[in-house]
Amino acid sequence: MKFRYANGVPEHVSTVTSNLFKAGSDPKVISFGGGMPAPELFPVDEIKAAANKVFDQYGQVVLQYSQSLGYEKLRKQIVDIMKERHVDTEVSNVGIVTGSEQAIDIVSRMLINPGDVVLTEDPTYLSAIDVFKSYGAKIVGIPMDEDGMKTDELEKLIQKYPAAKFIYTIPNFQNPTGRTMSEPRRKELVQIGKKAGIPILEDDPYGAIRYAGEYLPPLKHFDHDGGVIYLSSFSKILAPGLRLGWLVAAQNFMDKFILFKQNADLHTDNLTQYIVSQYLSDVDIHEHIKKITDTYEHRANLMMQQIDKYFPKNVRHSKPEGGMFIWVEVPGVNTAKLYQTCLNNNVVFVPGSAFYADDAQPGTFRLNFSNMNDEEIKEGIKRMGKAISEVVGQ
Ligand SMILES: Cc1ncc(COP(=O)(O)O)c(C=O)c1O
């Protein structure tokens, strides 16, 4: 059967993500590719204990259909989490989603008509690019520097595209660059969005895993007229297999969001919501997050030391204060060739081109530091250094 696909379905499906998950599951391969948290830190025993309690106390309830916006108690707990993140909100403004990925998809479905412009950091999260494109968006990239999206460039592009549908940003430890948007830029961005009447989709899966530098409030903190839609997730602070995330938005948006959440999957897995809620009641998640940040700080520092030791001297890399990624720029290197040479030596990364909607900055790539142990980081970066010398020398 030759299917007559909808316009948003690409002729050739990108294999970057599936290849990364495949390479990552081969034990011979040292993978700095996928954005995988460290599995040895998953709180398996605590989650198991929470699950047992949930089955004992609420067995029939959790196996039944439930409310589209999620389990009320968990939404209240998220209101508390948001307060810790300097955002005052109400239960009615919180919606539970099946990973923040689902919120990216639903928000896109609600806002994008084919041909609409979406403004994003350039580079940005590759799955968000795919989602926006699937709804027919034209993605316009805003250049970045070490302080995040350049707001002066954004203003120029808004003049060119005044009807842009929304601005997508990952202000903390951005995927893929690891960079963090400065506080003045956050304030400016909120003001620019407000003035132009363009909402902001703030994607914050990494903000809680800061191991250095000063805490910065989310854009949502500076938003007083409901223009910022905030997304976050339990994927990086608990476990991504739970597929549990949340959205915080103004009431007028929530009133419509509920319908689209219903259309997508009726509601997020009820059992998982109860388990995470029970976990949050029984365990101090801050202690757990501290274990994650200690481990990631160590791994990031080790990886940067190894880069400085084994990569050519003209290489530049970001210096993240949290999250899971380092962005590397190697002038003159062909990253497709480098990828192949590295793969032949059983080490993988993600070429920078995957993260650009249009023209990629050549010689760039993303390294993930959360998922490999010390020996793997040392050996993998050493192998990559050798491969870079080989490819640059060709
Ligand atoms: C920037 C960004 N947004 C969203 C997601 C999706 O997260 P979740 O597991 O909550 O769906 C990821 C996953 O890596 C991400 O890096």
PDB file of C-alpha atoms and ligand atoms in Angstrom, residues 35 98-102 104 125 168 170 175 203 205-206 233 235-236 240 243-244 325, ligand 1:
ATOM      1  CA  GLY A  35      20.833  12.173  26.527  1.00  0.00           C
ATOM      2  CA  THR A  98       3.386  11.860  29.422  1.00  0.00           C
ATOM      3  CA  GLY A  99       6.906  13.323  29.497  1.00  0.00           C
ATOM      4  CA  SER A 100       7.519  16.965  28.612  1.00  0.00           C
ATOM      5  CA  GLU A 101       7.922  15.690  25.053  1.00  0.00           C
ATOM      6  CA  GLN A 102       4.151  15.246  24.956  1.00  0.00           C
ATOM      7  CA  ILE A 104       5.883  20.034  23.229  1.00  0.00           C
ATOM      8  CA  TYR A 125      16.668  20.193  20.924  1.00  0.00           C
ATOM      9  CA  TYR A 168      10.902  28.048  22.067  1.00  0.00           C
ATOM     10  CA  ILE A 170      15.642  25.910  26.919  1.00  0.00           C
ATOM     11  CA  ASN A 175      20.278  20.842  24.892  1.00  0.00           C
ATOM     12  CA  ASP A 203      11.344  23.958  28.263  1.00  0.00           C
ATOM     13  CA  PRO A 205      13.911  19.558  32.018  1.00  0.00           C
ATOM     14  CA  TYR A 206      17.419  20.250  33.362  1.00  0.00           C
ATOM     15  CA  SER A 233       9.797  16.727  33.852  1.00  0.00           C
ATOM     16  CA  SER A 235      12.873  12.345  33.594  1.00  0.00           C
ATOM     17  CA  LYS A 236      16.146  13.873  34.730  1.00  0.00           C
ATOM     18  CA  PRO A 240      12.860   8.949  32.142  1.00  0.00           C
ATOM     19  CA  ARG A 243       7.363   9.230  31.224  1.00  0.00           C
ATOM     20  CA  LEU A 244       6.100  11.885  33.589  1.00  0.00           C
ATOM     21  CA  PHE A 325      25.832  18.142  27.781  1.00  0.00           C
TER      22      PHE A 325
HETATM   23  C1  LIG B   1      15.231  19.946  25.952  1.00  0.00           C
HETATM   24  C2  LIG B   1      14.415  18.724  26.165  1.00  0.00           C
HETATM   25  N1  LIG B   1      13.088  18.854  26.217  1.00  0.00           N
HETATM   26  C3  LIG B   1      12.308  17.778  26.410  1.00  0.00           C
HETATM   27  C4  LIG B   1      12.837  16.510  26.547  1.00  0.00           C
HETATM   28  C5  LIG B   1      11.919  15.355  26.732  1.00  0.00           C
HETATM   29  O1  LIG B   1      11.881  15.003  28.061  1.00  0.00           O
HETATM   30  P1  LIG B   1      10.803  14.017  28.686  1.00  0.00           P
HETATM   31  O2  LIG B   1      11.537  12.777  29.034  1.00  0.00           O
HETATM   32  O3  LIG B   1      10.261  14.739  29.869  1.00  0.00           O
HETATM   33  O4  LIG B   1       9.749  13.773  27.661  1.00  0.00           O
HETATM   34  C6  LIG B   1      14.221  16.336  26.488  1.00  0.00           C
HETATM   35  C7  LIG B   1      14.795  15.005  26.594  1.00  0.00           C
HETATM   36  O5  LIG B   1      15.957  14.760  26.546  1.00  0.00           O
HETATM   37  C8  LIG B   1      15.029  17.485  26.292  1.00  0.00           C
HETATM   38  O6  LIG B   1      16.355  17.406  26.224  1.00  0.00           O
END
